[in-house]
Amino acid sequence: KKEQKAVDISATFKPAGVSVDILKITGVYKPFKKKEQFALSAKVNNLAAKTFQPILSDIAEIESGKLTGIVNFNGNADEPVLTGKVDLFDAKVRIDYLNTTYALGDNQLIIQPDWIGFNNLELFDSQNNKGAGNITVFHNYFTGFNYDIYFKFDKLNILNTKVGQNDYYYGN
């Protein structure tokens, strides 16, 4: 029987002057297995939300926020399975298409094998008007994305663009 090799992983990130680990990754990577190549856990503690700006660069700008929680990575490179819960607090984001900035109420990002989302997410516009709702992003191993966004509000600044900022809305 062929010997199975594995790499134990333990990595931490703790900036100078900070008393706790901001990011800690532990687990096992088995490069020669086909299905269960990795079993990793990433624990974040007050990680800057801006860390994830490259993922959202086409649709939004993360202005502030902190993340604390645990995300588990299992499966293989072709079929990664992520699960976990990450608390988001003190966040502010600008939606490019809308040209509107929202402060987000403290909430929890839920990560399941085929979806990622927020339930009962509160957001506040620049006049402190409130909206609340759910955001769910469905996927099949991070391909074939489908979005489900539902918000309820009585008064909320949704669109704050001028003619030169949004050809899709105003035309060209």
PDB file of C-alpha atoms in Angstrom:
ATOM      1  CA  LYS A   1       0.000   0.000   0.000  1.00  0.00           C
ATOM      2  CA  LYS A   2       1.277   3.420  -0.954  1.00  0.00           C
ATOM      3  CA  GLU A   3       2.282   5.571   2.008  1.00  0.00           C
ATOM      4  CA  GLN A   4      -0.002   8.588   2.472  1.00  0.00           C
ATOM      5  CA  LYS A   5       1.846  11.786   3.211  1.00  0.00           C
ATOM      6  CA  ALA A   6       0.359  14.771   5.004  1.00  0.00           C
ATOM      7  CA  VAL A   7       1.456  18.238   5.984  1.00  0.00           C
ATOM      8  CA  ASP A   8       0.444  19.514   9.403  1.00  0.00           C
ATOM      9  CA  ILE A   9      -0.289  23.222   9.220  1.00  0.00           C
ATOM     10  CA  SER A  10      -0.121  25.722  12.039  1.00  0.00           C
ATOM     11  CA  ALA A  11       0.255  29.394  11.185  1.00  0.00           C
ATOM     12  CA  THR A  12      -0.520  32.567  13.099  1.00  0.00           C
ATOM     13  CA  PHE A  13      -0.553  36.252  12.297  1.00  0.00           C
ATOM     14  CA  LYS A  14      -0.068  38.639  15.197  1.00  0.00           C
ATOM     15  CA  PRO A  15       0.994  42.190  14.303  1.00  0.00           C
ATOM     16  CA  ALA A  16       3.557  43.911  16.503  1.00  0.00           C
ATOM     17  CA  GLY A  17       1.973  45.524  19.525  1.00  0.00           C
ATOM     18  CA  VAL A  18      -1.131  43.313  19.432  1.00  0.00           C
ATOM     19  CA  SER A  19      -1.656  40.889  22.314  1.00  0.00           C
ATOM     20  CA  VAL A  20      -3.777  38.282  20.461  1.00  0.00           C
ATOM     21  CA  ASP A  21      -3.518  36.364  17.195  1.00  0.00           C
ATOM     22  CA  ILE A  22      -5.481  38.130  14.444  1.00  0.00           C
ATOM     23  CA  LEU A  23      -5.489  34.981  12.303  1.00  0.00           C
ATOM     24  CA  LYS A  24      -4.670  31.404  13.213  1.00  0.00           C
ATOM     25  CA  ILE A  25      -4.820  28.549  10.702  1.00  0.00           C
ATOM     26  CA  THR A  26      -4.468  24.925  11.806  1.00  0.00           C
ATOM     27  CA  GLY A  27      -5.111  21.584  10.178  1.00  0.00           C
ATOM     28  CA  VAL A  28      -3.857  18.991   7.741  1.00  0.00           C
ATOM     29  CA  TYR A  29      -3.161  19.037   4.013  1.00  0.00           C
ATOM     30  CA  LYS A  30      -2.945  15.690   2.199  1.00  0.00           C
ATOM     31  CA  PRO A  31      -1.766  16.486  -1.349  1.00  0.00           C
ATOM     32  CA  PHE A  32      -1.989  12.890  -2.629  1.00  0.00           C
ATOM     33  CA  LYS A  33      -5.607  12.272  -1.642  1.00  0.00           C
ATOM     34  CA  LYS A  34      -8.261  12.907  -4.262  1.00  0.00           C
ATOM     35  CA  LYS A  35     -11.333  13.743  -2.174  1.00  0.00           C
ATOM     36  CA  GLU A  36     -10.298  14.841   1.307  1.00  0.00           C
ATOM     37  CA  GLN A  37      -7.143  16.814   0.583  1.00  0.00           C
ATOM     38  CA  PHE A  38      -7.498  19.349   3.337  1.00  0.00           C
ATOM     39  CA  ALA A  39      -9.075  19.799   6.724  1.00  0.00           C
ATOM     40  CA  LEU A  40      -8.219  23.287   7.902  1.00  0.00           C
ATOM     41  CA  SER A  41      -9.652  25.700  10.417  1.00  0.00           C
ATOM     42  CA  ALA A  42      -9.097  29.459  10.296  1.00  0.00           C
ATOM     43  CA  LYS A  43      -9.818  31.455  13.425  1.00  0.00           C
ATOM     44  CA  VAL A  44     -10.003  35.231  13.015  1.00  0.00           C
ATOM     45  CA  ASN A  45     -10.006  37.694  15.887  1.00  0.00           C
ATOM     46  CA  ASN A  46     -10.643  41.363  15.081  1.00  0.00           C
ATOM     47  CA  LEU A  47      -9.393  40.873  11.527  1.00  0.00           C
ATOM     48  CA  ALA A  48      -9.883  43.994   9.396  1.00  0.00           C
ATOM     49  CA  ALA A  49     -12.806  43.501   6.996  1.00  0.00           C
ATOM     50  CA  LYS A  50     -10.744  45.405   4.384  1.00  0.00           C
ATOM     51  CA  THR A  51      -8.655  42.236   4.085  1.00  0.00           C
ATOM     52  CA  PHE A  52     -11.418  40.931   1.788  1.00  0.00           C
ATOM     53  CA  GLN A  53     -11.591  44.041  -0.414  1.00  0.00           C
ATOM     54  CA  PRO A  54     -10.097  42.227  -3.464  1.00  0.00           C
ATOM     55  CA  ILE A  55     -13.078  39.831  -3.487  1.00  0.00           C
ATOM     56  CA  LEU A  56     -15.582  42.711  -3.613  1.00  0.00           C
ATOM     57  CA  SER A  57     -13.542  45.186  -5.664  1.00  0.00           C
ATOM     58  CA  ASP A  58     -15.962  45.093  -8.640  1.00  0.00           C
ATOM     59  CA  ILE A  59     -19.056  45.945  -6.602  1.00  0.00           C
ATOM     60  CA  ALA A  60     -18.183  47.630  -3.306  1.00  0.00           C
ATOM     61  CA  GLU A  61     -15.588  49.343  -1.177  1.00  0.00           C
ATOM     62  CA  ILE A  62     -15.152  48.155   2.390  1.00  0.00           C
ATOM     63  CA  GLU A  63     -14.483  51.279   4.441  1.00  0.00           C
ATOM     64  CA  SER A  64     -14.262  49.708   7.900  1.00  0.00           C
ATOM     65  CA  GLY A  65     -15.215  46.730  10.018  1.00  0.00           C
ATOM     66  CA  LYS A  66     -13.813  43.844  12.042  1.00  0.00           C
ATOM     67  CA  LEU A  67     -14.345  40.085  11.792  1.00  0.00           C
ATOM     68  CA  THR A  68     -14.189  37.461  14.549  1.00  0.00           C
ATOM     69  CA  GLY A  69     -15.053  33.783  14.129  1.00  0.00           C
ATOM     70  CA  ILE A  70     -14.090  30.403  12.710  1.00  0.00           C
ATOM     71  CA  VAL A  71     -14.185  29.079   9.144  1.00  0.00           C
ATOM     72  CA  ASN A  72     -13.515  25.421   8.370  1.00  0.00           C
ATOM     73  CA  PHE A  73     -12.077  24.387   4.986  1.00  0.00           C
ATOM     74  CA  ASN A  74     -12.547  20.784   3.876  1.00  0.00           C
ATOM     75  CA  GLY A  75     -12.570  18.812   0.638  1.00  0.00           C
ATOM     76  CA  ASN A  76     -10.187  19.433  -2.236  1.00  0.00           C
ATOM     77  CA  ALA A  77      -9.207  22.232  -4.607  1.00  0.00           C
ATOM     78  CA  ASP A  78     -11.920  21.298  -7.140  1.00  0.00           C
ATOM     79  CA  GLU A  79     -14.691  20.884  -4.560  1.00  0.00           C
ATOM     80  CA  PRO A  80     -13.903  23.036  -1.515  1.00  0.00           C
ATOM     81  CA  VAL A  81     -16.372  22.889   1.346  1.00  0.00           C
ATOM     82  CA  LEU A  82     -16.451  25.846   3.720  1.00  0.00           C
ATOM     83  CA  THR A  83     -18.499  26.088   6.897  1.00  0.00           C
ATOM     84  CA  GLY A  84     -18.448  28.469   9.809  1.00  0.00           C
ATOM     85  CA  LYS A  85     -19.715  31.607  11.459  1.00  0.00           C
ATOM     86  CA  VAL A  86     -17.982  34.961  11.520  1.00  0.00           C
ATOM     87  CA  ASP A  87     -19.194  37.951  13.516  1.00  0.00           C
ATOM     88  CA  LEU A  88     -19.024  41.282  11.692  1.00  0.00           C
ATOM     89  CA  PHE A  89     -18.999  44.511  13.666  1.00  0.00           C
ATOM     90  CA  ASP A  90     -18.409  48.231  13.156  1.00  0.00           C
ATOM     91  CA  ALA A  91     -18.621  47.779   9.372  1.00  0.00           C
ATOM     92  CA  LYS A  92     -19.172  50.393   6.712  1.00  0.00           C
ATOM     93  CA  VAL A  93     -19.367  49.661   2.980  1.00  0.00           C
ATOM     94  CA  ARG A  94     -19.965  51.751  -0.152  1.00  0.00           C
ATOM     95  CA  ILE A  95     -21.895  50.065  -2.973  1.00  0.00           C
ATOM     96  CA  ASP A  96     -20.311  51.313  -6.209  1.00  0.00           C
ATOM     97  CA  TYR A  97     -23.342  50.926  -8.503  1.00  0.00           C
ATOM     98  CA  LEU A  98     -25.552  52.829  -6.055  1.00  0.00           C
ATOM     99  CA  ASN A  99     -22.888  55.325  -4.914  1.00  0.00           C
ATOM    100  CA  THR A 100     -24.310  54.911  -1.426  1.00  0.00           C
ATOM    101  CA  THR A 101     -22.489  54.158   1.815  1.00  0.00           C
ATOM    102  CA  TYR A 102     -24.082  52.033   4.511  1.00  0.00           C
ATOM    103  CA  ALA A 103     -23.104  51.349   8.093  1.00  0.00           C
ATOM    104  CA  LEU A 104     -23.934  47.743   8.910  1.00  0.00           C
ATOM    105  CA  GLY A 105     -25.370  46.628  12.214  1.00  0.00           C
ATOM    106  CA  ASP A 106     -23.364  43.993  14.056  1.00  0.00           C
ATOM    107  CA  ASN A 107     -24.264  40.638  12.531  1.00  0.00           C
ATOM    108  CA  GLN A 108     -23.036  37.145  11.825  1.00  0.00           C
ATOM    109  CA  LEU A 109     -21.913  35.867   8.427  1.00  0.00           C
ATOM    110  CA  ILE A 110     -23.085  32.278   8.082  1.00  0.00           C
ATOM    111  CA  ILE A 111     -21.047  29.997   5.829  1.00  0.00           C
ATOM    112  CA  GLN A 112     -22.576  26.711   4.669  1.00  0.00           C
ATOM    113  CA  PRO A 113     -21.323  24.249   2.020  1.00  0.00           C
ATOM    114  CA  ASP A 114     -23.541  25.728  -0.718  1.00  0.00           C
ATOM    115  CA  TRP A 115     -24.343  29.253   0.513  1.00  0.00           C
ATOM    116  CA  ILE A 116     -22.967  32.253   2.375  1.00  0.00           C
ATOM    117  CA  GLY A 117     -25.166  34.928   3.887  1.00  0.00           C
ATOM    118  CA  PHE A 118     -26.523  37.261   6.518  1.00  0.00           C
ATOM    119  CA  ASN A 119     -29.900  36.938   8.225  1.00  0.00           C
ATOM    120  CA  ASN A 120     -31.620  40.008   9.667  1.00  0.00           C
ATOM    121  CA  LEU A 121     -28.806  42.333   8.625  1.00  0.00           C
ATOM    122  CA  GLU A 122     -29.420  45.934   9.616  1.00  0.00           C
ATOM    123  CA  LEU A 123     -28.014  48.748   7.516  1.00  0.00           C
ATOM    124  CA  PHE A 124     -28.067  52.497   7.995  1.00  0.00           C
ATOM    125  CA  ASP A 125     -27.648  55.211   5.364  1.00  0.00           C
ATOM    126  CA  SER A 126     -25.809  58.518   5.900  1.00  0.00           C
ATOM    127  CA  GLN A 127     -28.954  60.059   7.472  1.00  0.00           C
ATOM    128  CA  ASN A 128     -29.187  57.092   9.883  1.00  0.00           C
ATOM    129  CA  ASN A 129     -32.304  55.709   8.154  1.00  0.00           C
ATOM    130  CA  LYS A 130     -32.593  51.969   8.741  1.00  0.00           C
ATOM    131  CA  GLY A 131     -33.259  48.957   6.545  1.00  0.00           C
ATOM    132  CA  ALA A 132     -33.160  45.293   7.499  1.00  0.00           C
ATOM    133  CA  GLY A 133     -33.087  42.087   5.525  1.00  0.00           C
ATOM    134  CA  ASN A 134     -31.271  39.014   4.310  1.00  0.00           C
ATOM    135  CA  ILE A 135     -28.465  38.451   1.830  1.00  0.00           C
ATOM    136  CA  THR A 136     -27.754  34.929   0.576  1.00  0.00           C
ATOM    137  CA  VAL A 137     -25.236  33.937  -2.075  1.00  0.00           C
ATOM    138  CA  PHE A 138     -25.772  30.393  -3.338  1.00  0.00           C
ATOM    139  CA  HIS A 139     -23.002  28.530  -5.163  1.00  0.00           C
ATOM    140  CA  ASN A 140     -21.844  25.141  -6.364  1.00  0.00           C
ATOM    141  CA  TYR A 141     -18.265  24.840  -5.073  1.00  0.00           C
ATOM    142  CA  PHE A 142     -17.828  28.574  -5.637  1.00  0.00           C
ATOM    143  CA  THR A 143     -19.090  28.547  -9.224  1.00  0.00           C
ATOM    144  CA  GLY A 144     -22.543  29.283 -10.655  1.00  0.00           C
ATOM    145  CA  PHE A 145     -23.332  32.026  -8.155  1.00  0.00           C
ATOM    146  CA  ASN A 146     -26.948  33.003  -7.496  1.00  0.00           C
ATOM    147  CA  TYR A 147     -27.896  35.911  -5.246  1.00  0.00           C
ATOM    148  CA  ASP A 148     -30.987  36.339  -3.102  1.00  0.00           C
ATOM    149  CA  ILE A 149     -31.280  39.794  -1.526  1.00  0.00           C
ATOM    150  CA  TYR A 150     -34.306  40.976   0.416  1.00  0.00           C
ATOM    151  CA  PHE A 151     -34.551  44.192   2.448  1.00  0.00           C
ATOM    152  CA  LYS A 152     -37.444  46.029   4.057  1.00  0.00           C
ATOM    153  CA  PHE A 153     -37.311  49.734   4.831  1.00  0.00           C
ATOM    154  CA  ASP A 154     -39.587  52.757   5.111  1.00  0.00           C
ATOM    155  CA  LYS A 155     -37.048  55.434   4.271  1.00  0.00           C
ATOM    156  CA  LEU A 156     -33.541  54.634   3.054  1.00  0.00           C
ATOM    157  CA  ASN A 157     -31.175  56.268   0.583  1.00  0.00           C
ATOM    158  CA  ILE A 158     -30.827  53.656  -2.173  1.00  0.00           C
ATOM    159  CA  LEU A 159     -29.452  55.450  -5.229  1.00  0.00           C
ATOM    160  CA  ASN A 160     -27.127  58.449  -4.969  1.00  0.00           C
ATOM    161  CA  THR A 161     -25.702  58.813  -8.472  1.00  0.00           C
ATOM    162  CA  LYS A 162     -25.404  61.633 -10.952  1.00  0.00           C
ATOM    163  CA  VAL A 163     -25.635  61.380 -14.745  1.00  0.00           C
ATOM    164  CA  GLY A 164     -21.892  60.791 -15.283  1.00  0.00           C
ATOM    165  CA  GLN A 165     -21.632  58.067 -12.637  1.00  0.00           C
ATOM    166  CA  ASN A 166     -24.085  55.463 -13.844  1.00  0.00           C
ATOM    167  CA  ASP A 167     -24.664  54.866 -17.561  1.00  0.00           C
ATOM    168  CA  TYR A 168     -26.703  51.743 -16.775  1.00  0.00           C
ATOM    169  CA  TYR A 169     -29.294  53.798 -14.945  1.00  0.00           C
ATOM    170  CA  TYR A 170     -29.203  57.084 -16.850  1.00  0.00           C
ATOM    171  CA  GLY A 171     -28.213  55.746 -20.272  1.00  0.00           C
ATOM    172  CA  ASN A 172     -25.469  57.166 -22.453  1.00  0.00           C
TER     173      ASN A 172
END
